[in-house]
Amino acid sequence: MIYMFLADGFEEIEALCPLDLLRRVGAPIKTVAVGGSLLVTGSHGITVKADMMEDELTDEAPQMIILPGGMPGTKNLDNSAIVIRAIENSISVGAYIAAICAAPSVLGKRGVLRGKEAICFPGFEEYLVGAKISDKRVVRDDKIITAAGMGVALDFGLELVSALCGKEKAEELRKAVLAD
């Protein structure tokens, strides 16, 4: 299973674009509400209904976890003990961990990016502790995928598809959604 964490103040495009792309290829993904309600409001006032609450999450090995950025969404993810446990669990089972915009800071503060090439929204680099800051818009370094921000949400989503389903499937999807 793939879990995408949504906290109040998440950046809508950074979540919904990759979510849409993953669902188009039939990837098993669930959105997880961080906080007290299945209804989660993004940083631009768009409310979505998550598939499940964070306290419903089990310690079963995920295939991937995804952290969208946005403010204060990233801070809310950073303050969630369940999100932090999911990150630790993902590391221990060798699952993919993906974060975009400000959200790579959640990983960086915990040393997850140490020795990895990574990118984030400009101004959050100081939180990418031990990372090699990239000039690419989307970076995959082994099982860690990071991206710069909302403007690269489509490329981020396609990189997630590539990681899970292969490059060929991602290219097929890129063509199908007219992303060329």
PDB file of N, CA and C in Angstrom, residues 42-78:
ATOM      1  N   GLY A  42      -6.602  22.337   2.353  1.00  0.00           N
ATOM      2  CA  GLY A  42      -5.297  22.717   1.842  1.00  0.00           C
ATOM      3  C   GLY A  42      -4.979  24.178   2.095  1.00  0.00           C
ATOM      4  N   SER A  43      -3.775  24.561   1.727  1.00  0.00           N
ATOM      5  CA  SER A  43      -3.287  25.920   1.977  1.00  0.00           C
ATOM      6  C   SER A  43      -4.020  26.979   1.151  1.00  0.00           C
ATOM      7  N   HIS A  44      -4.771  26.548   0.139  1.00  0.00           N
ATOM      8  CA  HIS A  44      -5.517  27.500  -0.693  1.00  0.00           C
ATOM      9  C   HIS A  44      -7.026  27.308  -0.562  1.00  0.00           C
ATOM     10  N   GLY A  45      -7.433  26.721   0.574  1.00  0.00           N
ATOM     11  CA  GLY A  45      -8.856  26.634   0.891  1.00  0.00           C
ATOM     12  C   GLY A  45      -9.617  25.508   0.231  1.00  0.00           C
ATOM     13  N   ILE A  46      -8.939  24.574  -0.421  1.00  0.00           N
ATOM     14  CA  ILE A  46      -9.623  23.441  -1.040  1.00  0.00           C
ATOM     15  C   ILE A  46      -9.667  22.298  -0.022  1.00  0.00           C
ATOM     16  N   THR A  47     -10.873  21.825   0.262  1.00  0.00           N
ATOM     17  CA  THR A  47     -11.044  20.747   1.241  1.00  0.00           C
ATOM     18  C   THR A  47     -11.238  19.423   0.518  1.00  0.00           C
ATOM     19  N   VAL A  48     -10.511  18.413   0.972  1.00  0.00           N
ATOM     20  CA  VAL A  48     -10.652  17.070   0.413  1.00  0.00           C
ATOM     21  C   VAL A  48     -10.969  16.102   1.545  1.00  0.00           C
ATOM     22  N   LYS A  49     -11.614  15.009   1.173  1.00  0.00           N
ATOM     23  CA  LYS A  49     -11.920  13.964   2.156  1.00  0.00           C
ATOM     24  C   LYS A  49     -10.891  12.849   1.993  1.00  0.00           C
ATOM     25  N   ALA A  50     -10.114  12.623   3.045  1.00  0.00           N
ATOM     26  CA  ALA A  50      -9.097  11.571   3.024  1.00  0.00           C
ATOM     27  C   ALA A  50      -9.763  10.201   3.116  1.00  0.00           C
ATOM     28  N   ASP A  51      -9.008   9.192   2.727  1.00  0.00           N
ATOM     29  CA  ASP A  51      -9.509   7.819   2.766  1.00  0.00           C
ATOM     30  C   ASP A  51      -9.529   7.241   4.176  1.00  0.00           C
ATOM     31  N   MET A  52      -8.623   7.724   5.017  1.00  0.00           N
ATOM     32  CA  MET A  52      -8.524   7.163   6.364  1.00  0.00           C
ATOM     33  C   MET A  52      -7.872   8.167   7.307  1.00  0.00           C
ATOM     34  N   MET A  53      -8.049   7.926   8.596  1.00  0.00           N
ATOM     35  CA  MET A  53      -7.416   8.756   9.623  1.00  0.00           C
ATOM     36  C   MET A  53      -6.038   8.187   9.944  1.00  0.00           C
ATOM     37  N   GLU A  54      -5.145   9.048  10.406  1.00  0.00           N
ATOM     38  CA  GLU A  54      -3.783   8.605  10.714  1.00  0.00           C
ATOM     39  C   GLU A  54      -3.765   7.518  11.783  1.00  0.00           C
ATOM     40  N   ASP A  55      -4.699   7.549  12.728  1.00  0.00           N
ATOM     41  CA  ASP A  55      -4.678   6.533  13.783  1.00  0.00           C
ATOM     42  C   ASP A  55      -5.169   5.163  13.302  1.00  0.00           C
ATOM     43  N   GLU A  56      -5.657   5.083  12.054  1.00  0.00           N
ATOM     44  CA  GLU A  56      -6.039   3.802  11.452  1.00  0.00           C
ATOM     45  C   GLU A  56      -4.852   3.121  10.782  1.00  0.00           C
ATOM     46  N   LEU A  57      -3.763   3.845  10.642  1.00  0.00           N
ATOM     47  CA  LEU A  57      -2.579   3.316   9.986  1.00  0.00           C
ATOM     48  C   LEU A  57      -1.978   2.200  10.831  1.00  0.00           C
ATOM     49  N   THR A  58      -1.642   1.107  10.185  1.00  0.00           N
ATOM     50  CA  THR A  58      -0.999   0.001  10.899  1.00  0.00           C
ATOM     51  C   THR A  58       0.500   0.053  10.626  1.00  0.00           C
ATOM     52  N   ASP A  59       1.245  -0.812  11.262  1.00  0.00           N
ATOM     53  CA  ASP A  59       2.682  -0.865  11.038  1.00  0.00           C
ATOM     54  C   ASP A  59       3.045  -1.827   9.914  1.00  0.00           C
ATOM     55  N   GLU A  60       2.041  -2.202   9.103  1.00  0.00           N
ATOM     56  CA  GLU A  60       2.337  -3.064   7.957  1.00  0.00           C
ATOM     57  C   GLU A  60       3.310  -2.322   7.044  1.00  0.00           C
ATOM     58  N   ALA A  61       4.139  -3.063   6.359  1.00  0.00           N
ATOM     59  CA  ALA A  61       5.162  -2.462   5.505  1.00  0.00           C
ATOM     60  C   ALA A  61       4.530  -1.763   4.304  1.00  0.00           C
ATOM     61  N   PRO A  62       4.688  -0.443   4.204  1.00  0.00           N
ATOM     62  CA  PRO A  62       4.154   0.256   3.025  1.00  0.00           C
ATOM     63  C   PRO A  62       5.091   0.071   1.833  1.00  0.00           C
ATOM     64  N   GLN A  63       4.551   0.288   0.651  1.00  0.00           N
ATOM     65  CA  GLN A  63       5.361   0.305  -0.561  1.00  0.00           C
ATOM     66  C   GLN A  63       6.036   1.672  -0.679  1.00  0.00           C
ATOM     67  N   MET A  64       5.286   2.707  -0.262  1.00  0.00           N
ATOM     68  CA  MET A  64       5.763   4.086  -0.372  1.00  0.00           C
ATOM     69  C   MET A  64       4.934   4.955   0.560  1.00  0.00           C
ATOM     70  N   ILE A  65       5.577   5.998   1.086  1.00  0.00           N
ATOM     71  CA  ILE A  65       4.825   7.062   1.755  1.00  0.00           C
ATOM     72  C   ILE A  65       5.147   8.361   1.030  1.00  0.00           C
ATOM     73  N   ILE A  66       4.167   9.270   1.008  1.00  0.00           N
ATOM     74  CA  ILE A  66       4.311  10.536   0.283  1.00  0.00           C
ATOM     75  C   ILE A  66       3.919  11.677   1.206  1.00  0.00           C
ATOM     76  N   LEU A  67       4.788  12.702   1.244  1.00  0.00           N
ATOM     77  CA  LEU A  67       4.536  13.892   2.051  1.00  0.00           C
ATOM     78  C   LEU A  67       4.447  15.104   1.130  1.00  0.00           C
ATOM     79  N   PRO A  68       3.242  15.655   0.909  1.00  0.00           N
ATOM     80  CA  PRO A  68       3.136  16.901   0.153  1.00  0.00           C
ATOM     81  C   PRO A  68       3.601  18.066   1.032  1.00  0.00           C
ATOM     82  N   GLY A  69       4.013  19.131   0.404  1.00  0.00           N
ATOM     83  CA  GLY A  69       4.448  20.308   1.149  1.00  0.00           C
ATOM     84  C   GLY A  69       3.288  21.243   1.440  1.00  0.00           C
ATOM     85  N   GLY A  70       3.597  22.531   1.456  1.00  0.00           N
ATOM     86  CA  GLY A  70       2.606  23.548   1.795  1.00  0.00           C
ATOM     87  C   GLY A  70       2.749  23.954   3.249  1.00  0.00           C
ATOM     88  N   MET A  71       2.229  25.118   3.552  1.00  0.00           N
ATOM     89  CA  MET A  71       2.281  25.626   4.923  1.00  0.00           C
ATOM     90  C   MET A  71       0.879  26.014   5.376  1.00  0.00           C
ATOM     91  N   PRO A  72       0.491  25.660   6.554  1.00  0.00           N
ATOM     92  CA  PRO A  72       1.297  24.989   7.580  1.00  0.00           C
ATOM     93  C   PRO A  72       1.273  23.462   7.492  1.00  0.00           C
ATOM     94  N   GLY A  73       0.889  22.910   6.352  1.00  0.00           N
ATOM     95  CA  GLY A  73       0.810  21.459   6.215  1.00  0.00           C
ATOM     96  C   GLY A  73       2.091  20.741   6.593  1.00  0.00           C
ATOM     97  N   THR A  74       3.229  21.261   6.118  1.00  0.00           N
ATOM     98  CA  THR A  74       4.508  20.625   6.430  1.00  0.00           C
ATOM     99  C   THR A  74       4.769  20.622   7.932  1.00  0.00           C
ATOM    100  N   LYS A  75       4.468  21.737   8.601  1.00  0.00           N
ATOM    101  CA  LYS A  75       4.656  21.796  10.061  1.00  0.00           C
ATOM    102  C   LYS A  75       3.756  20.787  10.749  1.00  0.00           C
ATOM    103  N   ASN A  76       2.539  20.635  10.237  1.00  0.00           N
ATOM    104  CA  ASN A  76       1.611  19.671  10.835  1.00  0.00           C
ATOM    105  C   ASN A  76       2.086  18.235  10.635  1.00  0.00           C
ATOM    106  N   LEU A  77       2.679  17.937   9.482  1.00  0.00           N
ATOM    107  CA  LEU A  77       3.269  16.614   9.266  1.00  0.00           C
ATOM    108  C   LEU A  77       4.432  16.400  10.232  1.00  0.00           C
ATOM    109  N   ASP A  78       5.266  17.427  10.350  1.00  0.00           N
ATOM    110  CA  ASP A  78       6.458  17.374  11.198  1.00  0.00           C
ATOM    111  C   ASP A  78       6.102  17.134  12.665  1.00  0.00           C
TER     112      ASP A  78
END
